[in-house]
Short mmCIF file of C-alpha atoms and ligand atoms in Angstrom, two decimals:
data_model
loop_
_atom_site.label_atom_id
_atom_site.label_comp_id
_atom_site.label_asym_id
_atom_site.label_seq_id
_atom_site.Cartn_x
_atom_site.Cartn_y
_atom_site.Cartn_z
CA MET A 1 154.45 82.36 94.83
CA GLY A 2 158.03 81.38 95.31
CA TYR A 3 157.66 80.45 98.91
CA PHE A 4 155.10 77.77 98.25
CA SER A 5 157.55 75.63 96.38
CA CYS A 6 160.73 76.12 98.34
CA ASN A 7 161.77 75.13 101.79
CA ALA A 8 161.02 77.17 104.84
CA GLU A 9 164.44 78.84 105.08
CA SER A 10 164.48 80.14 101.58
CA ALA A 11 160.85 81.06 101.89
CA ILE A 12 161.81 83.55 104.57
CA ALA A 13 164.41 85.11 102.34
CA THR A 14 162.11 85.46 99.36
CA CYS A 15 159.26 86.84 101.35
CA ASP A 16 161.01 89.30 103.60
CA PRO A 17 158.21 91.74 104.30
CA TYR A 18 160.38 94.81 103.92
CA ASN A 19 161.80 93.68 100.60
CA TRP A 20 158.37 92.62 99.53
CA ASP A 21 157.05 96.05 100.41
CA SER A 22 159.80 97.98 98.67
CA TYR A 23 159.52 95.69 95.64
CA ARG A 24 155.81 96.33 95.47
CA LYS A 25 156.30 100.06 95.94
CA ARG A 26 158.95 100.17 93.22
CA ARG A 27 156.69 98.28 90.81
CA LYS A 28 153.78 100.53 91.71
CA ASN A 29 155.82 103.68 91.09
CA GLU A 30 157.09 102.34 87.78
CA ASN A 31 153.54 101.57 86.72
CA ARG A 32 152.40 104.95 87.92
CA ILE A 33 155.01 106.71 85.83
CA LYS A 34 154.13 104.54 82.82
CA THR A 35 150.43 105.16 83.16
CA LYS A 36 150.65 108.80 84.23
CA THR A 37 148.47 110.55 81.75
CA LYS A 38 148.91 114.06 80.54
CA PRO A 39 146.34 116.56 81.78
CA ILE A 40 143.18 116.24 79.77
CA LYS A 41 142.62 119.07 77.33
CA ILE A 42 138.95 119.95 77.57
CA ARG A 43 137.41 120.04 74.10
CA GLU A 44 134.31 121.69 72.78
CA PHE A 45 132.32 119.22 70.69
CA SER A 46 129.73 120.22 68.14
CA TYR A 47 126.18 119.03 68.69
CA THR A 48 126.21 117.17 65.35
CA GLU A 49 129.35 115.33 66.47
CA LEU A 50 127.56 114.12 69.60
CA VAL A 51 124.39 113.22 67.72
CA LYS A 52 126.50 111.05 65.41
CA ALA A 53 128.52 109.61 68.28
CA THR A 54 125.39 108.53 70.17
CA ASP A 55 123.31 107.38 67.20
CA ALA A 56 121.07 110.38 67.78
CA PHE A 57 120.84 109.58 71.49
CA SER A 58 119.35 106.19 70.67
CA ALA A 59 118.13 103.58 73.13
CA GLU A 60 121.14 101.40 72.21
CA THR A 61 123.53 104.01 73.53
CA PHE A 62 121.47 104.75 76.65
CA LEU A 63 123.55 104.12 79.81
CA GLY A 64 121.26 105.32 82.54
CA LYS A 65 119.07 108.02 83.96
CA GLY A 66 119.75 110.07 87.03
CA SER A 67 117.75 112.71 88.83
CA HIS A 68 119.36 115.48 86.76
CA GLY A 69 119.67 113.91 83.36
CA ILE A 70 120.26 111.05 80.98
CA VAL A 71 123.60 109.46 80.12
CA TYR A 72 124.54 107.99 76.71
CA LYS A 73 127.55 106.11 75.42
CA ALA A 74 129.34 107.98 72.64
CA SER A 75 131.86 106.76 70.12
CA LEU A 76 133.97 109.77 69.13
CA SER A 77 137.02 110.40 66.91
CA GLN A 78 136.21 107.51 64.55
CA GLY A 79 135.71 105.14 67.46
CA LYS A 80 139.06 105.96 69.08
CA LEU A 81 137.46 107.72 71.99
CA ILE A 82 134.60 106.13 73.92
CA ALA A 83 132.95 108.61 76.23
CA ALA A 84 129.76 109.16 78.21
CA VAL A 85 127.55 112.08 77.25
CA LYS A 86 125.34 113.60 79.91
CA LYS A 87 122.25 115.50 78.88
CA THR A 88 120.86 117.39 81.85
CA THR A 89 117.19 117.95 82.31
CA HIS A 90 116.93 119.75 85.64
CA GLN A 91 118.26 122.96 87.09
CA ILE A 92 119.78 123.26 90.57
CA ASN A 93 119.84 126.20 92.94
CA PHE A 94 123.29 127.65 93.37
CA CYS A 95 124.27 130.92 94.85
CA ASN A 96 125.81 133.48 92.57
CA SER A 97 129.38 134.37 93.55
CA TYR A 98 128.87 138.08 93.14
CA ASN A 99 125.70 138.64 95.11
CA THR A 100 123.86 136.69 97.71
CA ASN A 101 120.82 136.01 95.54
CA CYS A 102 120.44 132.41 94.61
CA ALA A 103 120.34 131.63 90.94
CA THR A 104 119.39 128.45 89.16
CA VAL A 105 122.43 126.99 87.51
CA PRO A 106 122.27 123.91 85.31
CA PRO A 107 124.28 121.11 86.95
CA ALA A 108 126.19 120.72 83.66
CA ASP A 109 127.54 124.26 83.95
CA ASN A 110 128.54 123.57 87.53
CA GLU A 111 130.24 120.28 86.58
CA ILE A 112 132.11 121.92 83.73
CA GLU A 113 133.27 124.74 85.98
CA ILE A 114 134.57 122.32 88.62
CA LEU A 115 135.88 119.47 86.47
CA SER A 116 137.75 121.78 84.15
CA ARG A 117 139.78 122.85 87.19
CA VAL A 118 140.12 119.57 89.04
CA GLN A 119 141.49 116.45 87.37
CA HIS A 120 142.47 113.29 89.17
CA PRO A 121 142.89 109.62 88.24
CA ARG A 122 140.25 108.67 90.81
CA LEU A 123 137.61 111.00 89.34
CA VAL A 124 135.38 110.57 86.32
CA ASN A 125 137.12 113.36 84.46
CA LEU A 126 135.66 115.81 82.00
CA LEU A 127 136.74 115.37 78.38
CA GLY A 128 134.71 118.16 76.90
CA PHE A 129 131.32 119.75 76.51
CA CYS A 130 128.87 120.84 73.87
CA VAL A 131 126.39 123.69 73.68
CA ASP A 132 123.13 122.76 71.96
CA SER A 133 120.69 124.98 70.07
CA THR A 134 118.82 125.87 73.28
CA ASP A 135 122.09 127.03 74.86
CA SER A 136 122.12 124.10 77.32
CA LYS A 137 125.33 122.27 77.83
CA LEU A 138 126.02 118.59 77.38
CA LEU A 139 128.88 117.02 79.27
CA VAL A 140 131.36 114.62 77.74
CA VAL A 141 133.08 112.58 80.46
CA GLU A 142 135.27 109.48 80.67
CA TYR A 143 133.32 106.30 79.99
CA MET A 144 133.15 103.82 82.85
CA PRO A 145 132.42 100.39 81.35
CA ASN A 146 131.87 98.44 84.57
CA GLY A 147 128.83 100.20 85.96
CA SER A 148 128.47 101.71 89.37
CA LEU A 149 129.41 100.52 92.84
CA TYR A 150 125.71 100.58 93.63
CA ASP A 151 125.06 97.99 90.90
CA LEU A 152 127.93 95.82 92.10
CA LEU A 153 126.78 95.89 95.71
CA HIS A 154 123.06 95.59 95.22
CA SER A 155 122.28 94.07 91.83
CA SER A 156 125.19 91.83 91.03
CA SER A 157 124.76 88.06 91.26
CA ARG A 158 128.38 87.91 92.50
CA PRO A 159 128.90 90.74 94.97
CA PRO A 160 132.54 91.86 95.29
CA GLY A 161 134.79 90.21 97.86
CA TRP A 162 136.51 92.01 100.72
CA THR A 163 139.76 92.80 98.92
CA ARG A 164 137.87 94.50 96.16
CA ARG A 165 135.53 96.29 98.54
CA VAL A 166 138.41 97.70 100.58
CA ARG A 167 140.13 98.74 97.35
CA PHE A 168 136.98 100.54 96.14
CA ALA A 169 136.62 102.28 99.50
CA LEU A 170 140.24 103.43 99.44
CA GLN A 171 140.05 104.61 95.84
CA THR A 172 136.90 106.59 96.55
CA ALA A 173 138.41 108.04 99.73
CA LYS A 174 141.43 109.17 97.69
CA ALA A 175 139.11 110.88 95.23
CA VAL A 176 137.33 112.76 98.02
CA GLN A 177 140.65 113.65 99.64
CA ALA A 178 141.89 115.06 96.33
CA LEU A 179 138.79 117.26 96.11
CA HIS A 180 139.11 118.49 99.69
CA SER A 181 142.80 119.25 99.32
CA SER A 182 142.48 121.18 96.07
CA ASN A 183 142.70 124.95 96.23
CA PRO A 184 140.05 126.17 96.74
CA PRO A 185 138.56 122.95 98.09
CA VAL A 186 135.71 121.16 96.36
CA ILE A 187 132.91 119.70 98.44
CA HIS A 188 131.16 117.00 96.42
CA ARG A 189 127.86 116.97 98.40
CA ASP A 190 126.60 113.85 96.66
CA ILE A 191 128.91 110.98 97.61
CA LYS A 192 126.97 107.74 97.20
CA SER A 193 127.45 104.34 95.65
CA SER A 194 125.64 105.23 92.41
CA ASN A 195 128.12 108.06 91.88
CA VAL A 196 131.10 105.73 92.28
CA LEU A 197 131.73 104.27 88.85
CA ILE A 198 134.07 101.44 87.95
CA ASP A 199 136.59 101.98 85.16
CA GLU A 200 138.08 99.52 82.67
CA ASN A 201 140.78 98.53 85.19
CA TRP A 202 138.16 97.82 87.85
CA LYS A 203 139.14 100.90 89.81
CA ALA A 204 136.60 103.10 91.51
CA ARG A 205 136.11 106.66 90.28
CA LEU A 206 133.99 109.36 91.83
CA GLY A 207 131.67 111.10 89.39
CA ASP A 208 128.65 113.37 89.16
CA PHE A 209 129.71 116.84 90.22
CA GLY A 210 126.29 118.34 89.58
CA LEU A 211 125.91 119.39 93.21
CA ALA A 212 129.58 120.02 94.01
CA LEU A 213 130.68 123.36 95.40
CA ARG A 214 134.12 124.81 94.84
CA GLY A 215 135.30 127.41 97.30
CA HIS A 216 136.22 128.01 100.90
CA VAL A 217 133.44 127.61 103.46
CA GLU A 218 133.44 131.34 104.09
CA ASP A 219 132.92 132.12 100.39
CA VAL A 220 129.57 133.66 99.56
CA ARG A 221 128.78 130.98 97.02
CA VAL A 222 129.34 128.20 99.53
CA LYS A 223 127.74 130.08 102.39
CA CYS A 224 124.45 130.77 100.71
CA THR A 225 123.85 127.78 98.43
CA PRO A 226 120.91 125.81 99.83
CA PRO A 227 121.66 122.36 101.26
CA ALA A 228 121.41 119.52 98.76
CA GLY A 229 122.36 115.88 98.53
CA THR A 230 120.77 112.45 98.54
CA LEU A 231 118.53 111.25 101.33
CA GLY A 232 120.23 108.58 103.38
CA TYR A 233 123.70 110.00 102.66
CA LEU A 234 123.03 113.58 103.68
CA ASP A 235 124.78 114.90 106.79
CA PRO A 236 122.03 115.46 109.42
CA GLY A 237 123.93 118.51 110.65
CA TYR A 238 123.78 120.18 107.24
CA LEU A 239 120.50 122.01 107.57
CA VAL A 240 121.36 125.53 106.47
CA PRO A 241 123.97 126.69 103.95
CA GLY A 242 126.34 127.83 106.70
CA ASP A 243 126.57 124.29 108.12
CA LEU A 244 128.41 122.99 105.07
CA SER A 245 131.98 121.82 105.47
CA ALA A 246 134.18 119.06 104.08
CA LYS A 247 132.97 116.98 107.04
CA SER A 248 129.57 116.66 105.33
CA ASP A 249 131.33 114.68 102.61
CA VAL A 250 133.01 112.63 105.35
CA PHE A 251 129.56 111.75 106.67
CA SER A 252 128.36 110.64 103.23
CA PHE A 253 131.56 108.67 102.78
CA GLY A 254 130.89 106.96 106.13
CA ILE A 255 127.46 105.91 104.84
CA LEU A 256 129.10 104.60 101.69
CA LEU A 257 131.60 102.66 103.80
CA LEU A 258 128.78 101.12 105.86
CA GLU A 259 127.06 100.20 102.59
CA ILE A 260 130.26 98.58 101.30
CA ILE A 261 130.68 96.66 104.55
CA SER A 262 127.10 95.51 104.93
CA GLY A 263 125.83 95.33 101.35
CA ARG A 264 122.60 96.99 102.49
CA ASN A 265 121.12 100.23 101.21
CA ALA A 266 121.58 103.51 103.03
CA ILE A 267 117.86 103.46 103.70
CA ASP A 268 116.18 100.09 103.63
CA VAL A 269 112.76 99.37 105.11
CA ASN A 270 113.58 95.66 105.24
CA TYR A 271 115.87 96.43 108.15
CA SER A 272 115.00 97.75 111.52
CA PRO A 273 115.88 100.57 111.86
CA PRO A 274 115.77 101.43 108.13
CA SER A 275 118.57 104.00 108.39
CA ILE A 276 121.97 102.38 107.99
CA VAL A 277 123.47 104.63 110.68
CA ASP A 278 120.80 103.82 113.27
CA TRP A 279 121.18 100.15 112.46
CA ALA A 280 124.95 99.81 112.26
CA VAL A 281 126.35 102.21 114.85
CA PRO A 282 124.76 100.56 117.93
CA LEU A 283 126.08 97.19 116.73
CA ILE A 284 129.55 98.65 116.23
CA LYS A 285 129.43 100.29 119.67
CA ARG A 286 128.66 96.91 121.16
CA GLY A 287 131.62 95.43 119.31
CA ASP A 288 129.25 93.22 117.34
CA PHE A 289 131.10 93.94 114.10
CA GLY A 290 130.25 90.64 112.51
CA ALA A 291 126.53 91.43 112.58
CA ILE A 292 126.96 94.24 110.07
CA PHE A 293 129.26 92.45 107.63
CA ASP A 294 127.75 91.30 104.36
CA ASN A 295 127.16 87.59 104.76
CA ARG A 296 126.83 87.06 101.01
CA VAL A 297 130.63 87.07 100.85
CA ALA A 298 131.75 83.57 101.69
CA SER A 299 134.88 84.27 103.69
CA MET A 300 135.12 86.90 106.37
CA PRO A 301 138.19 89.13 106.51
CA ASP A 302 140.24 88.84 109.68
CA LEU A 303 139.03 90.46 112.85
CA ALA A 304 141.33 93.48 112.68
CA VAL A 305 140.08 94.29 109.18
CA ILE A 306 136.49 93.96 110.30
CA ARG A 307 137.03 96.09 113.36
CA ASN A 308 139.01 98.80 111.63
CA LEU A 309 136.55 99.19 108.79
CA ALA A 310 133.54 99.23 111.07
CA VAL A 311 135.04 101.68 113.56
CA LEU A 312 136.28 103.95 110.80
CA ALA A 313 132.82 104.04 109.24
CA ALA A 314 131.24 104.76 112.63
CA ARG A 315 133.66 107.63 113.21
CA CYS A 316 132.79 109.14 109.83
CA VAL A 317 129.06 109.18 110.60
CA ARG A 318 129.32 110.82 114.00
CA SER A 319 126.65 113.42 114.50
CA THR A 320 129.15 116.07 115.56
CA ALA A 321 130.99 117.12 112.40
CA GLU A 322 134.14 118.19 114.29
CA LYS A 323 134.55 114.70 115.73
CA ARG A 324 134.62 113.08 112.30
CA PRO A 325 138.05 112.35 110.86
CA GLY A 326 139.32 114.32 107.90
CA MET A 327 139.59 112.52 104.57
CA ALA A 328 143.40 112.30 104.86
CA GLU A 329 142.95 110.29 108.06
CA VAL A 330 140.30 108.13 106.42
CA VAL A 331 142.67 107.40 103.53
CA GLU A 332 145.45 106.45 105.95
CA GLY A 333 143.09 104.19 107.89
CA LEU A 334 141.96 102.45 104.72
CA LYS A 335 145.55 102.07 103.56
CA ILE A 336 146.31 100.13 106.75
CA VAL A 337 143.31 97.89 106.16
CA SER A 338 144.21 97.49 102.52
CA LYS A 339 147.82 96.54 103.33
CA ARG A 340 146.60 93.94 105.72
CA ILE A 341 144.08 92.46 103.35
CA HIS A 342 146.60 92.44 100.46
CA ALA A 343 149.60 91.04 102.28
CA PRO A 344 150.60 87.50 101.32
CA PRO A 345 148.87 85.25 103.87
CA ILE A 346 152.03 84.17 105.64
CA TRP A 347 152.99 87.75 106.39
CA ASN A 348 149.62 88.76 107.71
CA HIS A 349 150.54 87.16 110.99
CA PHE A 350 154.08 88.49 111.20
CA ARG A 351 152.91 91.97 110.39
CA ARG A 352 150.03 91.86 112.79
CA ARG A 353 152.13 93.13 115.68
CA VAL A 354 153.18 96.21 113.77
CA TRP A 355 149.71 96.85 112.49
CA ARG A 356 148.15 96.55 115.89
CA VAL A 357 150.10 99.57 117.02
CA GLU A 358 149.12 101.47 113.87
CA GLU A 359 145.50 100.53 114.40
CA VAL A 360 145.40 102.39 117.67
CA ASP A 361 145.40 105.69 115.84
CA LEU A 362 142.71 104.48 113.55
CA VAL A 363 140.44 103.33 116.29
CA GLY A 364 141.06 106.61 118.06
CA ASP A 365 138.75 106.02 120.96
CA THR A 366 140.45 102.88 122.22
CA SER A 367 141.19 103.12 125.89
CA GLU A 368 144.74 103.61 127.05
CA GLU A 369 144.79 100.16 128.56
CA VAL A 370 144.00 98.55 125.26
CA VAL A 371 146.70 100.63 123.64
CA ASN A 372 149.16 99.44 126.25
CA ALA A 373 148.06 95.90 125.77
CA ASN A 374 148.84 96.25 122.10
CA VAL A 375 152.19 97.86 122.62
CA ASN A 376 153.31 95.62 125.43
CA LYS A 377 152.43 92.33 123.93
CA THR A 378 155.38 90.16 123.16
CA VAL A 379 155.68 86.91 121.38
CA ARG A 380 158.28 84.43 122.33
CA VAL A 381 158.73 81.98 119.57
CA GLY A 382 161.62 79.89 118.44
CA SER A 383 163.42 80.85 115.32
CA ARG A 384 161.74 79.65 112.21
CA ARG A 385 164.82 77.78 111.22
CA ASN A 386 165.55 75.87 114.39
CA SER A 387 162.49 75.36 116.45
CA LYS A 388 160.01 72.60 116.02
CA VAL A 389 156.37 73.22 116.63
CA SER A 390 156.43 71.21 119.78
CA SER A 391 159.32 73.17 121.21
CA VAL A 392 157.32 76.36 121.52
CA SER A 393 155.57 76.03 124.78
CA SER A 394 154.23 79.42 125.70
CA VAL A 395 153.53 82.92 124.58
CA GLU A 396 153.45 86.05 126.64
CA TYR A 397 150.69 88.59 126.77
CA GLY A 398 152.00 91.59 128.67
CA ASN A 399 153.07 90.17 132.00
CA GLU A 400 150.90 87.16 131.62
CA THR A 401 151.74 83.91 129.91
CA ILE A 402 148.83 82.48 128.06
CA GLY A 403 147.91 79.29 126.32
CA LEU A 404 150.08 76.26 126.12
CA VAL A 405 150.79 75.15 122.65
CA GLY A 406 148.55 72.34 121.56
CA ASP A 407 149.08 68.81 122.62
CA ARG A 408 149.75 67.98 119.07
CA VAL A 409 150.37 70.33 116.20
CA ILE A 410 151.01 68.59 112.98
CA ARG A 411 153.42 69.88 110.43
CA SER A 412 152.40 68.84 106.99
CA LYS A 413 154.76 67.28 104.56
CA SER A 414 152.56 66.53 101.65
CA ILE A 415 149.02 66.79 100.53
CA GLY A 416 146.76 64.71 102.61
CA SER A 417 144.66 64.65 105.63
CA PHE A 418 146.31 65.13 108.98
CA GLY A 419 143.41 64.64 111.27
CA GLU A 420 142.68 67.47 113.62
CA ILE A 421 144.84 69.81 115.55
CA LYS A 422 144.19 69.76 119.24
CA MET A 423 144.76 72.98 121.01
CA GLY A 424 145.85 73.07 124.63
CA SER A 425 142.83 72.51 126.77
CA ASP A 426 144.03 75.18 129.22
CA TYR A 427 143.35 77.77 126.65
CA PHE A 428 139.77 76.77 126.13
CA LYS A 429 139.09 76.83 129.82
CA ARG A 430 139.77 80.53 129.76
CA LYS A 431 136.42 81.50 128.38
CA PRO A 432 133.24 79.48 128.30
CA GLY A 433 131.63 79.68 124.91
CA TRP A 434 134.83 79.10 122.96
CA VAL A 435 134.64 75.98 120.96
CA ALA A 436 136.71 74.22 118.40
CA VAL A 437 134.82 73.21 115.32
CA LYS A 438 136.01 70.92 112.60
CA LYS A 439 136.03 72.53 109.19
CA PRO A 440 136.84 70.99 105.82
CA ALA A 441 140.46 70.69 104.80
CA VAL A 442 142.11 73.87 103.64
CA LYS A 443 144.59 73.56 100.84
CA LEU A 444 147.69 75.63 101.33
CA GLY A 445 150.32 74.24 99.00
CA LYS A 446 152.54 71.30 98.41
CA SER A 447 155.85 72.36 99.89
CA ARG A 448 157.43 71.10 103.03
CA SER A 449 156.38 74.04 105.11
CA MET A 450 152.91 74.29 103.72
CA GLY A 451 150.40 71.66 102.98
CA VAL A 452 146.93 70.43 103.35
CA LEU A 453 145.73 70.52 106.82
CA ARG A 454 142.49 69.70 108.46
CA SER A 455 142.16 72.03 111.33
CA PRO A 456 139.70 73.30 113.83
CA ARG A 457 138.57 76.80 113.28
CA LEU A 458 138.10 78.78 116.38
CA VAL A 459 134.71 80.25 116.56
CA HIS A 460 132.81 82.16 119.11
CA TYR A 461 129.07 82.21 119.31
CA ASN A 462 127.86 85.49 120.64
CA LYS A 463 124.57 86.12 122.39
CA ARG A 464 122.69 86.62 119.16
CA GLY A 465 123.93 83.33 117.84
CA PHE A 466 126.32 84.95 115.38
CA VAL A 467 129.34 82.83 114.63
CA PHE A 468 132.46 84.90 114.76
CA GLU A 469 135.62 83.33 113.45
CA PHE A 470 138.72 84.55 115.17
CA GLY A 471 141.41 82.66 113.43
CA THR A 472 142.38 79.47 111.87
CA VAL A 473 145.37 77.35 112.53
CA SER A 474 145.31 76.20 108.94
CA ASP A 475 146.42 79.63 107.75
CA GLN A 476 149.92 78.60 108.54
CA VAL A 477 151.57 75.38 109.41
CA ASP A 478 155.18 75.98 110.11
CA ASN A 479 156.53 75.81 113.65
CA ASP A 480 156.37 79.27 115.19
CA VAL A 481 153.72 80.42 112.78
CA ALA A 482 151.45 77.67 113.97
CA THR A 483 151.43 79.18 117.44
CA MET A 484 150.48 82.64 116.28
CA PRO A 485 146.76 82.31 115.77
CA LYS A 486 146.38 81.16 119.30
CA LEU A 487 148.19 84.15 120.64
CA LEU A 488 146.20 86.45 118.42
CA ILE A 489 142.95 84.89 119.45
CA GLY A 490 143.91 85.54 123.03
CA LEU A 491 144.53 89.16 122.20
CA ASP A 492 141.33 89.51 120.29
CA GLU A 493 139.42 88.05 123.16
CA LYS A 494 140.95 90.61 125.49
CA LEU A 495 140.35 93.43 123.06
CA GLU A 496 136.79 92.41 122.60
CA GLN A 497 136.26 92.40 126.35
CA LYS A 498 137.79 95.85 126.62
CA MET A 499 135.69 97.16 123.80
CA GLN A 500 132.56 95.93 125.44
CA GLU A 501 133.54 97.66 128.65
CA LYS A 502 134.11 100.95 126.88
CA PRO A 503 132.29 101.61 123.62
CA LEU A 504 134.63 102.68 120.86
CA VAL A 505 132.24 105.16 119.39
CA SER A 506 130.53 107.86 121.30
CA ASN A 507 128.81 110.76 119.76
N1 ATP B 601 130.80 108.13 82.89
C1 ATP B 601 129.91 107.16 82.84
N2 ATP B 601 130.18 106.01 82.21
C2 ATP B 601 129.27 105.02 82.18
N3 ATP B 601 128.07 105.09 82.74
C3 ATP B 601 127.72 106.22 83.36
C4 ATP B 601 128.62 107.32 83.45
N4 ATP B 601 128.02 108.30 84.15
C5 ATP B 601 126.82 107.83 84.49
N5 ATP B 601 126.61 106.60 84.02
C6 ATP B 601 125.43 105.77 84.20
O1 ATP B 601 124.28 106.58 84.01
C7 ATP B 601 123.42 106.47 85.13
C8 ATP B 601 122.89 107.85 85.49
O2 ATP B 601 123.97 108.61 86.02
P1 ATP B 601 123.77 109.99 86.76
O3 ATP B 601 125.07 110.38 87.28
O4 ATP B 601 123.07 110.93 85.87
O5 ATP B 601 122.73 109.64 87.86
P2 ATP B 601 122.82 108.84 89.24
O6 ATP B 601 124.12 109.11 89.87
O7 ATP B 601 122.48 107.40 88.99
O8 ATP B 601 121.65 109.47 90.05
P3 ATP B 601 121.54 110.98 90.58
O9 ATP B 601 121.44 111.86 89.39
O10 ATP B 601 120.31 110.95 91.38
O11 ATP B 601 122.76 111.25 91.36
C9 ATP B 601 124.19 105.86 86.25
O12 ATP B 601 123.40 104.90 86.87
C10 ATP B 601 125.40 105.23 85.61
O13 ATP B 601 125.24 103.83 85.58
#
């Protein structure tokens, strides 16, 4: 990045967050226009074409088996089109639109009916279908070469990092939102990690519409189709057909989000309790977010990311459907998290103030006091250009001034070891249990304003012995920036206290 190799002043100019944002948005829009595909024309394939394309449904082309059928890889149009062919083996009960008697409809017919009307870049779209000699239909859908999210989370030797996980969650949420906002709406009814497939660009796509229902909740078809879904993801309030609403998908999405966060299965007997909701929600209510985060990923995201993801997931799995957020709100919440996780490191801390205010909406249940604390907080720091680290002596938190800047904060000039940063002892007196721990050097860059710094990480051991990292001074070195983590840690400490006083999630 430009700012690593230039001096601090010019670094500010190049990395202006607003320009950075608009630049990114412009690039994104340009790419979107470039990659915007025409609507897919659904084709009817002949059975012989599919037999040839799948080597007569050979073991070599076998992709996987689900509860309703088998999936094969097909090479069509002289190898120009790689697709997945789904052969269904089971029937599903659906209600007929014209009378209230339930009829068995093959999931393929249901998928064709829905996917021929709904197309979206975040869905595994329908390319065509085929009717075999027994009059059953085979589905031809977009091929997803990178497996399923389930495989990535549970069977991969290198589970995805937080940036990728948040991206997958947001992409899936957008897919569900697109379904819910189509007219008439589509309720997927089977959102789960094995139905989230990863495309060639490593983007998540929602697939498997075998159980999906298209129609308004008052429509006969929706109202009388028996409940269905996958155990562990199924909304506990969806017991009779009339209970179905888009909020049932929100529940399943919440389970998926907990699975993404924790890396554990929706139902797992190795945990107590085995249900992911019963296990995670009490921990989230206690503010023990770290206990549910997948510890196979080496570095933890920052506290706000952890908290927002966990609270959002907990809100989605509330037992009362009306209290769950809509998918549009979930998408917005994940966008905030995604922005934060994607921002260039230096801006994470500048943007934090803005985001904190945005987060309030996301958290929803946060008490008014915490909201005020967020809004009222002010930072008094010298200008980046003029002030030296040592000249910044205090920061304000509401009416209160907290934490003196460390006795010695070292500004790096070149690669090397700078010993340890000592934080003002006053600060540490504020809460017993806070300790400074030496961590290995963190390499930031070679420029004047960045460098290699050996710093203490600030960690907090909670009652269960979990080490929660609240910030690291080594994230930034320059004058005013170096004071920020301390301020933020102070805020997080206060927020954590507040959250423990008043649980964020209540059913
Ligand atoms: N479009 C696709 N591209 C590549 N692989 C696919 C595609 N669709 C499905 N698969 C693979 O085939 C397997 C079976 O998929 P399918 O959707 O039939 O079942 P499932 O989602 O695993 O389980 P269930 O039927 O219980 O929902 C999946 O595990 C997936 O890896």
